[in-house]
Amino acid sequence: MRRKSQVTLGDKMNLIFLGAPGSGKGTVAKKVTEKFSIPQISTGDLLREELKKDSRLSWELKSYMDSGKLVPDSIIVPMLKVRLSKKDCEKGFILDGFPRTIAQAELLGKEGVKIEKAVLFDVPMKEVYDRIVNRRTCKSCGAVYNILTIPPKKEGVCDKCGGELYSREDQRPEVITKRLEVYAKETEPLIEYYREKKKLIKVDANQIPEKVLQATIEKLRE
Ligand code: AMP
């Protein structure tokens, strides 16, 4: 049964959330999944799950991720295909962190994955850098804080589950710079790619999370 707060967006809604690291797209995706009953599929989270295993693959992944480089398609694409084949994706999904290159976007098309809308979370580069440097993540439940703007009640401790908050390896200043360079070179061309396909929605993400969420929902309903 559908909860009162849930709304629908048509029969199937396959969405892409696009934006620089730190643009807040993951946080908004979490909220939108609750509203529209479609799962958030974060390729970064899928990869971080794999990192928890002490395997050869996890060591290979770590070297890419800790240095801010993109993981090869030969690793990420099969993982994503498995995830998209799960039952909860039948009514749609939010892809958060994929595609990150034109080649990945084209791969979706080749695999027969139809995308309805690509939502761009637009934030100035200086702002995203500051957001990532100050970001802390809960080791247990994955909740995200910002020590300046959304601090936990007790330093280093998650409000939701009491878990330990940490700063990820890829949140070191030199790695952030690399991730932002990779974004500008590899991922930004996707903005034009989806604009040409008339699928791009732009949301001003340089405002408080509640406002970004509200703007996203309004634009998706249009
Ligand atoms: P994220 O949590 O989305 O910022 O992703 C963290 C890291 O995972 C990135 O810096 C990449 O190393 C890797 N990653 C996530 N998604 C992709 C993707 N679509 N293609 C290649 N690498 C990815």
mmCIF file of C-alpha atoms and ligand atoms in Angstrom:
data_model
loop_
_atom_site.group_PDB
_atom_site.id
_atom_site.type_symbol
_atom_site.label_atom_id
_atom_site.label_comp_id
_atom_site.label_asym_id
_atom_site.label_seq_id
_atom_site.Cartn_x
_atom_site.Cartn_y
_atom_site.Cartn_z
ATOM 1 C CA MET A 1 0.000 0.000 0.000
ATOM 2 C CA ARG A 2 1.248 3.503 -0.807
ATOM 3 C CA ARG A 3 1.955 5.811 2.105
ATOM 4 C CA LYS A 4 0.152 9.165 2.146
ATOM 5 C CA SER A 5 3.303 11.192 1.479
ATOM 6 C CA GLN A 6 4.193 9.106 -1.560
ATOM 7 C CA VAL A 7 3.363 10.373 -5.016
ATOM 8 C CA THR A 8 3.794 8.889 -8.443
ATOM 9 C CA LEU A 9 5.453 10.286 -11.519
ATOM 10 C CA GLY A 10 3.913 8.110 -14.195
ATOM 11 C CA ASP A 11 4.381 4.419 -14.967
ATOM 12 C CA LYS A 12 8.134 4.251 -14.898
ATOM 13 C CA MET A 13 10.600 6.891 -13.874
ATOM 14 C CA ASN A 14 14.250 6.222 -14.622
ATOM 15 C CA LEU A 15 16.187 9.244 -13.425
ATOM 16 C CA ILE A 16 19.805 10.325 -13.474
ATOM 17 C CA PHE A 17 21.102 12.690 -10.810
ATOM 18 C CA LEU A 18 24.049 14.621 -12.201
ATOM 19 C CA GLY A 19 26.375 16.963 -10.375
ATOM 20 C CA ALA A 20 29.862 17.482 -9.014
ATOM 21 C CA PRO A 21 30.983 15.539 -5.943
ATOM 22 C CA GLY A 22 29.580 17.531 -3.013
ATOM 23 C CA SER A 23 26.667 18.976 -5.004
ATOM 24 C CA GLY A 24 24.281 17.248 -2.585
ATOM 25 C CA LYS A 25 22.688 14.985 -5.203
ATOM 26 C CA GLY A 26 23.044 11.893 -3.001
ATOM 27 C CA THR A 27 21.294 13.574 -0.073
ATOM 28 C CA VAL A 28 18.413 14.742 -2.272
ATOM 29 C CA ALA A 29 18.226 11.303 -3.929
ATOM 30 C CA LYS A 30 17.667 9.688 -0.503
ATOM 31 C CA LYS A 31 14.658 11.958 0.091
ATOM 32 C CA VAL A 32 13.250 11.608 -3.425
ATOM 33 C CA THR A 33 13.305 7.802 -3.122
ATOM 34 C CA GLU A 34 11.004 8.103 -0.095
ATOM 35 C CA LYS A 35 8.591 10.344 -1.985
ATOM 36 C CA PHE A 36 8.413 8.394 -5.220
ATOM 37 C CA SER A 37 9.092 4.840 -3.977
ATOM 38 C CA ILE A 38 11.952 4.222 -6.373
ATOM 39 C CA PRO A 39 15.427 3.158 -5.196
ATOM 40 C CA GLN A 40 18.552 5.302 -5.213
ATOM 41 C CA ILE A 41 21.383 3.469 -6.921
ATOM 42 C CA SER A 42 24.678 5.061 -6.000
ATOM 43 C CA THR A 43 27.591 3.512 -7.879
ATOM 44 C CA GLY A 44 29.933 5.026 -5.258
ATOM 45 C CA ASP A 45 28.011 3.109 -2.539
ATOM 46 C CA LEU A 46 28.061 -0.113 -4.588
ATOM 47 C CA LEU A 47 31.823 0.220 -4.895
ATOM 48 C CA ARG A 48 32.275 1.077 -1.213
ATOM 49 C CA GLU A 49 30.324 -2.099 -0.308
ATOM 50 C CA GLU A 50 32.795 -4.068 -2.425
ATOM 51 C CA LEU A 51 35.700 -2.304 -0.663
ATOM 52 C CA LYS A 52 34.575 -3.786 2.665
ATOM 53 C CA LYS A 53 35.509 -7.249 1.354
ATOM 54 C CA ASP A 54 39.187 -8.059 1.608
ATOM 55 C CA SER A 55 39.487 -9.288 -1.978
ATOM 56 C CA ARG A 56 41.862 -8.645 -4.875
ATOM 57 C CA LEU A 57 39.120 -6.614 -6.526
ATOM 58 C CA SER A 58 38.672 -4.468 -3.410
ATOM 59 C CA TRP A 59 42.401 -3.612 -3.380
ATOM 60 C CA GLU A 60 42.245 -2.670 -7.046
ATOM 61 C CA LEU A 61 39.172 -0.499 -6.461
ATOM 62 C CA LYS A 62 40.779 1.201 -3.485
ATOM 63 C CA SER A 63 43.701 2.421 -5.581
ATOM 64 C CA TYR A 64 41.340 4.133 -8.026
ATOM 65 C CA MET A 65 38.911 5.531 -5.488
ATOM 66 C CA ASP A 66 41.452 6.789 -2.936
ATOM 67 C CA SER A 67 43.194 8.762 -5.656
ATOM 68 C CA GLY A 68 39.997 10.259 -7.092
ATOM 69 C CA LYS A 69 40.159 8.425 -10.430
ATOM 70 C CA LEU A 70 37.275 6.739 -12.187
ATOM 71 C CA VAL A 71 36.970 2.971 -11.811
ATOM 72 C CA PRO A 72 37.138 1.148 -15.192
ATOM 73 C CA ASP A 73 33.837 0.375 -16.909
ATOM 74 C CA SER A 74 34.766 -3.339 -16.954
ATOM 75 C CA ILE A 75 34.301 -3.326 -13.149
ATOM 76 C CA ILE A 76 31.467 -0.874 -12.583
ATOM 77 C CA VAL A 77 29.159 -1.809 -15.458
ATOM 78 C CA PRO A 78 28.588 -5.497 -14.488
ATOM 79 C CA MET A 79 27.907 -4.371 -10.879
ATOM 80 C CA LEU A 80 25.355 -1.848 -12.067
ATOM 81 C CA LYS A 81 23.650 -4.363 -14.367
ATOM 82 C CA VAL A 82 23.142 -6.772 -11.464
ATOM 83 C CA ARG A 83 21.675 -3.973 -9.350
ATOM 84 C CA LEU A 84 19.326 -2.745 -12.095
ATOM 85 C CA SER A 85 17.959 -6.255 -12.636
ATOM 86 C CA LYS A 86 16.557 -6.355 -9.072
ATOM 87 C CA LYS A 87 12.827 -6.258 -8.571
ATOM 88 C CA ASP A 88 12.765 -2.903 -6.787
ATOM 89 C CA CYS A 89 13.890 -1.186 -10.031
ATOM 90 C CA GLU A 90 10.776 -2.227 -11.949
ATOM 91 C CA LYS A 91 8.994 1.094 -11.380
ATOM 92 C CA GLY A 92 12.114 3.172 -11.920
ATOM 93 C CA PHE A 93 15.244 4.272 -10.104
ATOM 94 C CA ILE A 94 17.574 7.166 -9.444
ATOM 95 C CA LEU A 95 21.068 6.664 -10.784
ATOM 96 C CA ASP A 96 23.372 8.633 -8.493
ATOM 97 C CA GLY A 97 26.957 8.773 -9.799
ATOM 98 C CA PHE A 98 26.337 6.977 -13.093
ATOM 99 C CA PRO A 99 26.889 7.790 -15.916
ATOM 100 C CA ARG A 100 30.085 9.731 -15.312
ATOM 101 C CA THR A 101 31.261 9.759 -18.929
ATOM 102 C CA ILE A 102 29.613 10.001 -22.342
ATOM 103 C CA ALA A 103 30.716 6.395 -22.964
ATOM 104 C CA GLN A 104 28.804 5.260 -19.844
ATOM 105 C CA ALA A 105 25.704 7.179 -20.976
ATOM 106 C CA GLU A 106 25.865 5.481 -24.360
ATOM 107 C CA LEU A 107 26.269 2.124 -22.670
ATOM 108 C CA LEU A 108 22.951 2.655 -20.892
ATOM 109 C CA GLY A 109 21.294 3.149 -24.271
ATOM 110 C CA LYS A 110 22.943 0.022 -25.684
ATOM 111 C CA GLU A 111 21.691 -1.978 -22.709
ATOM 112 C CA GLY A 112 18.159 -0.760 -23.407
ATOM 113 C CA VAL A 113 17.949 1.383 -20.262
ATOM 114 C CA LYS A 114 15.654 4.281 -21.100
ATOM 115 C CA ILE A 115 16.229 7.495 -19.163
ATOM 116 C CA GLU A 116 13.326 9.910 -18.672
ATOM 117 C CA LYS A 117 15.126 12.832 -17.025
ATOM 118 C CA ALA A 118 18.643 13.861 -16.022
ATOM 119 C CA VAL A 119 18.591 16.271 -13.079
ATOM 120 C CA LEU A 120 21.605 18.553 -12.778
ATOM 121 C CA PHE A 121 22.425 19.802 -9.259
ATOM 122 C CA ASP A 122 24.159 23.059 -9.995
ATOM 123 C CA VAL A 123 26.665 24.426 -7.428
ATOM 124 C CA PRO A 124 29.770 26.647 -7.872
ATOM 125 C CA MET A 125 33.047 24.662 -7.732
ATOM 126 C CA LYS A 126 34.404 26.625 -4.731
ATOM 127 C CA GLU A 127 31.286 25.712 -2.747
ATOM 128 C CA VAL A 128 31.532 21.973 -3.533
ATOM 129 C CA TYR A 129 35.191 21.914 -2.445
ATOM 130 C CA ASP A 130 34.287 23.385 0.962
ATOM 131 C CA ARG A 131 31.366 21.015 1.348
ATOM 132 C CA ILE A 132 33.512 17.912 0.760
ATOM 133 C CA VAL A 133 36.353 19.043 3.046
ATOM 134 C CA ASN A 134 33.855 19.505 5.884
ATOM 135 C CA ARG A 135 31.832 16.355 5.205
ATOM 136 C CA ARG A 136 31.710 13.553 7.764
ATOM 137 C CA THR A 137 30.033 10.189 7.169
ATOM 138 C CA CYS A 138 28.738 7.651 9.693
ATOM 139 C CA LYS A 139 30.663 4.352 9.552
ATOM 140 C CA SER A 140 27.567 2.401 10.574
ATOM 141 C CA CYS A 141 24.535 3.889 8.799
ATOM 142 C CA GLY A 142 26.117 6.119 6.134
ATOM 143 C CA ALA A 143 24.373 9.328 7.354
ATOM 144 C CA VAL A 144 26.160 12.422 6.095
ATOM 145 C CA TYR A 145 27.004 15.571 8.120
ATOM 146 C CA ASN A 146 28.810 18.819 7.457
ATOM 147 C CA ILE A 147 30.791 19.999 10.484
ATOM 148 C CA LEU A 148 29.986 23.650 9.663
ATOM 149 C CA THR A 149 26.436 23.614 8.303
ATOM 150 C CA ILE A 150 24.846 20.348 9.502
ATOM 151 C CA PRO A 151 26.964 19.323 12.522
ATOM 152 C CA PRO A 152 26.107 16.290 14.669
ATOM 153 C CA LYS A 153 24.857 17.061 18.204
ATOM 154 C CA LYS A 154 27.982 15.424 19.653
ATOM 155 C CA GLU A 155 31.272 15.786 17.793
ATOM 156 C CA GLY A 156 32.285 12.629 15.934
ATOM 157 C CA VAL A 157 29.081 10.744 16.805
ATOM 158 C CA CYS A 158 26.120 10.035 14.512
ATOM 159 C CA ASP A 159 22.809 11.530 15.772
ATOM 160 C CA LYS A 160 20.822 8.723 14.157
ATOM 161 C CA CYS A 161 22.628 5.562 15.312
ATOM 162 C CA GLY A 162 25.512 6.602 17.592
ATOM 163 C CA GLY A 163 28.034 5.342 15.014
ATOM 164 C CA GLU A 164 31.481 6.846 14.544
ATOM 165 C CA LEU A 165 31.795 9.716 12.036
ATOM 166 C CA TYR A 166 34.792 9.774 9.736
ATOM 167 C CA SER A 167 36.239 11.649 6.788
ATOM 168 C CA ARG A 168 36.693 9.389 3.765
ATOM 169 C CA GLU A 169 40.107 8.914 2.187
ATOM 170 C CA ASP A 170 38.818 10.578 -1.000
ATOM 171 C CA GLN A 171 37.875 13.697 1.010
ATOM 172 C CA ARG A 172 41.524 14.743 1.465
ATOM 173 C CA PRO A 173 42.168 18.158 -0.199
ATOM 174 C CA GLU A 174 44.480 16.812 -2.939
ATOM 175 C CA VAL A 175 42.027 14.021 -3.805
ATOM 176 C CA ILE A 176 39.092 16.457 -3.901
ATOM 177 C CA THR A 177 41.009 18.575 -6.407
ATOM 178 C CA LYS A 178 41.581 15.481 -8.556
ATOM 179 C CA ARG A 179 37.903 14.427 -8.334
ATOM 180 C CA LEU A 180 36.777 17.898 -9.377
ATOM 181 C CA GLU A 181 39.197 17.839 -12.326
ATOM 182 C CA VAL A 182 37.851 14.442 -13.406
ATOM 183 C CA TYR A 183 34.311 15.795 -13.070
ATOM 184 C CA ALA A 184 35.053 18.844 -15.246
ATOM 185 C CA LYS A 185 36.776 16.777 -17.936
ATOM 186 C CA GLU A 186 34.756 13.548 -18.029
ATOM 187 C CA THR A 187 31.347 14.214 -16.497
ATOM 188 C CA GLU A 188 30.440 17.819 -17.335
ATOM 189 C CA PRO A 189 30.043 17.025 -21.067
ATOM 190 C CA LEU A 190 27.001 14.964 -20.017
ATOM 191 C CA ILE A 191 25.138 18.211 -19.283
ATOM 192 C CA GLU A 192 25.156 19.113 -22.981
ATOM 193 C CA TYR A 193 24.511 15.468 -23.913
ATOM 194 C CA TYR A 194 21.225 15.366 -21.962
ATOM 195 C CA ARG A 195 20.310 18.941 -22.874
ATOM 196 C CA GLU A 196 20.451 18.028 -26.557
ATOM 197 C CA LYS A 197 18.215 15.054 -25.844
ATOM 198 C CA LYS A 198 15.774 17.452 -24.099
ATOM 199 C CA LYS A 199 16.041 15.479 -20.891
ATOM 200 C CA LEU A 200 17.951 17.944 -18.732
ATOM 201 C CA ILE A 201 16.406 19.565 -15.674
ATOM 202 C CA LYS A 202 18.555 22.104 -13.821
ATOM 203 C CA VAL A 203 18.155 22.641 -10.091
ATOM 204 C CA ASP A 204 19.912 25.397 -8.136
ATOM 205 C CA ALA A 205 21.671 23.307 -5.485
ATOM 206 C CA ASN A 206 23.411 26.257 -3.841
ATOM 207 C CA GLN A 207 20.722 26.584 -1.162
ATOM 208 C CA ILE A 208 19.651 24.675 1.958
ATOM 209 C CA PRO A 209 18.887 20.945 1.380
ATOM 210 C CA GLU A 210 15.124 21.374 2.057
ATOM 211 C CA LYS A 211 14.864 24.006 -0.701
ATOM 212 C CA VAL A 212 16.887 21.874 -3.123
ATOM 213 C CA LEU A 213 14.559 18.938 -2.433
ATOM 214 C CA GLN A 214 11.470 21.101 -2.949
ATOM 215 C CA ALA A 215 12.819 22.511 -6.237
ATOM 216 C CA THR A 216 13.702 19.000 -7.452
ATOM 217 C CA ILE A 217 10.244 17.642 -6.739
ATOM 218 C CA GLU A 218 8.540 20.604 -8.383
ATOM 219 C CA LYS A 219 10.650 20.253 -11.526
ATOM 220 C CA LEU A 220 10.096 16.491 -11.704
ATOM 221 C CA ARG A 221 6.354 16.982 -11.509
ATOM 222 C CA GLU A 222 6.303 19.555 -14.317
HETATM 223 P P1 AMP B 1 30.936 8.905 -5.408
HETATM 224 O O1 AMP B 1 30.542 8.383 -4.072
HETATM 225 O O2 AMP B 1 29.825 8.860 -6.419
HETATM 226 O O3 AMP B 1 31.613 10.248 -5.356
HETATM 227 O O4 AMP B 1 32.024 7.877 -5.984
HETATM 228 C C1 AMP B 1 33.241 7.618 -5.295
HETATM 229 C C2 AMP B 1 34.257 7.034 -6.263
HETATM 230 O O5 AMP B 1 33.755 5.814 -6.835
HETATM 231 C C3 AMP B 1 34.598 7.908 -7.467
HETATM 232 O O6 AMP B 1 35.564 8.889 -7.170
HETATM 233 C C4 AMP B 1 35.109 6.870 -8.462
HETATM 234 O O7 AMP B 1 36.414 6.450 -8.124
HETATM 235 C C5 AMP B 1 34.169 5.689 -8.195
HETATM 236 N N1 AMP B 1 32.962 5.732 -9.056
HETATM 237 C C6 AMP B 1 31.673 5.945 -8.662
HETATM 238 N N2 AMP B 1 30.836 5.903 -9.714
HETATM 239 C C7 AMP B 1 31.599 5.664 -10.799
HETATM 240 C C8 AMP B 1 31.329 5.539 -12.191
HETATM 241 N N3 AMP B 1 30.100 5.682 -12.683
HETATM 242 N N4 AMP B 1 32.373 5.289 -13.012
HETATM 243 C C9 AMP B 1 33.627 5.156 -12.550
HETATM 244 N N5 AMP B 1 33.965 5.281 -11.259
HETATM 245 C C10 AMP B 1 32.967 5.538 -10.382
#
